[in-house]
mmCIF file of C-alpha atoms in Angstrom:
data_model
loop_
_atom_site.group_PDB
_atom_site.id
_atom_site.type_symbol
_atom_site.label_atom_id
_atom_site.label_comp_id
_atom_site.label_asym_id
_atom_site.label_seq_id
_atom_site.Cartn_x
_atom_site.Cartn_y
_atom_site.Cartn_z
ATOM 1 C CA ASN A 528 -66.157 -133.936 26.339
ATOM 2 C CA PRO A 529 -63.509 -131.193 26.885
ATOM 3 C CA GLU A 530 -65.742 -129.138 29.193
ATOM 4 C CA VAL A 531 -66.272 -132.083 31.537
ATOM 5 C CA VAL A 532 -62.524 -132.740 31.642
ATOM 6 C CA ILE A 533 -61.784 -129.102 32.469
ATOM 7 C CA GLU A 534 -64.428 -128.993 35.221
ATOM 8 C CA SER A 535 -63.129 -132.233 36.698
ATOM 9 C CA TYR A 536 -59.589 -130.857 36.754
ATOM 10 C CA LYS A 537 -60.791 -127.648 38.453
ATOM 11 C CA ARG A 538 -62.453 -129.674 41.212
ATOM 12 C CA TYR A 539 -59.305 -131.773 41.623
ATOM 13 C CA ARG A 540 -57.160 -128.605 41.923
ATOM 14 C CA GLU A 541 -59.456 -127.185 44.591
ATOM 15 C CA ARG A 542 -59.251 -130.367 46.681
ATOM 16 C CA ASN A 543 -55.481 -130.924 46.248
ATOM 17 C CA ARG A 544 -53.814 -127.499 46.321
ATOM 18 C CA ALA A 545 -50.909 -128.507 48.606
ATOM 19 C CA LYS A 546 -50.184 -131.635 46.589
ATOM 20 C CA ILE A 547 -50.180 -129.651 43.358
ATOM 21 C CA ARG A 548 -47.889 -126.938 44.762
ATOM 22 C CA ALA A 549 -45.378 -129.556 45.891
ATOM 23 C CA ARG A 550 -45.462 -131.215 42.475
ATOM 24 C CA LEU A 551 -45.012 -127.853 40.716
ATOM 25 C CA ALA A 552 -42.000 -127.001 42.898
ATOM 26 C CA ALA A 553 -40.356 -130.309 41.992
ATOM 27 C CA SER A 554 -41.277 -129.794 38.352
ATOM 28 C CA LYS A 555 -39.742 -126.317 38.316
ATOM 29 C CA GLU A 556 -36.516 -127.691 39.760
ATOM 30 C CA GLY A 557 -36.437 -130.419 37.122
ATOM 31 C CA ARG A 558 -37.193 -127.913 34.372
ATOM 32 C CA GLU A 559 -34.281 -125.716 35.428
ATOM 33 C CA LYS A 560 -31.943 -128.707 35.191
ATOM 34 C CA ARG A 561 -33.065 -129.278 31.598
ATOM 35 C CA ARG A 562 -32.619 -125.735 30.326
ATOM 36 C CA VAL A 563 -29.488 -125.392 28.261
ATOM 37 C CA ARG A 564 -27.648 -122.169 27.560
ATOM 38 C CA TRP A 565 -27.218 -122.945 23.882
ATOM 39 C CA ALA A 566 -30.981 -123.189 23.254
ATOM 40 C CA ASP A 567 -32.431 -120.478 20.999
ATOM 41 C CA GLN A 568 -34.520 -118.523 23.535
ATOM 42 C CA GLY A 569 -36.030 -116.382 20.772
ATOM 43 C CA ALA A 570 -37.360 -119.478 18.993
ATOM 44 C CA ILE A 571 -38.757 -120.841 22.264
ATOM 45 C CA LEU A 572 -40.527 -117.544 22.962
ATOM 46 C CA GLU A 573 -41.967 -117.546 19.442
ATOM 47 C CA ILE A 574 -43.453 -121.023 19.979
ATOM 48 C CA TYR A 575 -45.166 -119.814 23.174
ATOM 49 C CA ARG A 576 -46.474 -116.748 21.294
ATOM 50 C CA GLN A 577 -47.856 -118.971 18.538
ATOM 51 C CA ALA A 578 -49.688 -121.083 21.133
ATOM 52 C CA GLU A 579 -51.224 -117.942 22.632
ATOM 53 C CA LEU A 580 -52.255 -116.717 19.172
ATOM 54 C CA LYS A 581 -53.883 -120.072 18.371
ATOM 55 C CA THR A 582 -55.817 -119.873 21.628
ATOM 56 C CA LEU A 583 -57.039 -116.367 20.804
ATOM 57 C CA THR A 584 -57.974 -117.147 17.205
ATOM 58 C CA THR A 585 -59.682 -120.494 17.798
ATOM 59 C CA GLY A 586 -61.168 -119.884 21.245
ATOM 60 C CA ARG A 587 -59.757 -123.226 22.424
ATOM 61 C CA LEU A 588 -56.819 -123.463 24.812
ATOM 62 C CA HIS A 589 -53.548 -124.366 23.087
ATOM 63 C CA VAL A 590 -50.443 -125.103 25.138
ATOM 64 C CA VAL A 591 -46.771 -125.735 24.496
ATOM 65 C CA ASP A 592 -45.935 -129.362 25.178
ATOM 66 C CA HIS A 593 -42.579 -131.083 25.479
ATOM 67 C CA ILE A 594 -42.508 -133.955 22.984
ATOM 68 C CA ILE A 595 -40.048 -135.813 25.208
ATOM 69 C CA PRO A 596 -41.135 -134.971 28.782
ATOM 70 C CA LEU A 597 -38.680 -133.059 30.937
ATOM 71 C CA GLN A 598 -39.141 -135.546 33.746
ATOM 72 C CA GLY A 599 -40.143 -138.772 32.048
ATOM 73 C CA LYS A 600 -39.889 -142.179 33.703
ATOM 74 C CA LYS A 601 -37.692 -143.740 31.005
ATOM 75 C CA VAL A 602 -36.240 -140.737 29.185
ATOM 76 C CA SER A 603 -36.010 -136.993 29.837
ATOM 77 C CA GLY A 604 -35.902 -134.286 27.197
ATOM 78 C CA LEU A 605 -34.495 -130.775 27.096
ATOM 79 C CA HIS A 606 -36.234 -127.410 26.989
ATOM 80 C CA VAL A 607 -35.231 -126.644 23.400
ATOM 81 C CA PRO A 608 -37.293 -125.586 20.345
ATOM 82 C CA THR A 609 -37.013 -128.993 18.654
ATOM 83 C CA ASN A 610 -38.621 -130.646 21.701
ATOM 84 C CA LEU A 611 -41.643 -128.324 21.756
ATOM 85 C CA GLN A 612 -45.006 -128.668 20.040
ATOM 86 C CA ILE A 613 -48.270 -126.765 20.229
ATOM 87 C CA ILE A 614 -51.264 -128.923 21.123
ATOM 88 C CA LEU A 615 -54.743 -128.474 22.547
ATOM 89 C CA GLY A 616 -54.839 -128.203 26.332
ATOM 90 C CA THR A 617 -57.206 -131.171 26.563
ATOM 91 C CA ASP A 618 -54.809 -133.310 24.491
ATOM 92 C CA ASN A 619 -51.991 -132.312 26.834
ATOM 93 C CA ILE A 620 -53.981 -133.513 29.852
ATOM 94 C CA VAL A 621 -54.598 -136.842 28.127
ATOM 95 C CA LYS A 622 -50.915 -137.192 27.157
ATOM 96 C CA ASN A 623 -50.012 -136.990 30.857
ATOM 97 C CA ASN A 624 -46.191 -136.748 30.692
ATOM 98 C CA ARG A 625 -45.757 -139.784 28.429
ATOM 99 C CA PHE A 626 -43.411 -140.318 25.517
ATOM 100 C CA GLU A 627 -44.538 -142.880 22.949
ATOM 101 C CA GLY A 628 -41.461 -142.755 20.699
ATOM 102 C CA MET A 629 -38.471 -145.075 20.421
#
């Protein structure tokens, strides 16, 4: 049930704000290391716009997900258009920074 998952995550965020902020700071640092100058920034922006449009038209949260996580345990991807996909927010929570390929 997506609503139950969202409510559970909200409660978790309220109880663990400091932990989440620390994780986000580390994530931001890792993300910056995986941005490349040659990436098509216009294409990346368009993918984020498409996700926002899907959210508005369907009424369900859609997010941009990295197919190969930027900070995976076995492999790390880049912040480039070919590594981005639009998925439902609930599916992104379930995916949990995993890469099933290879």
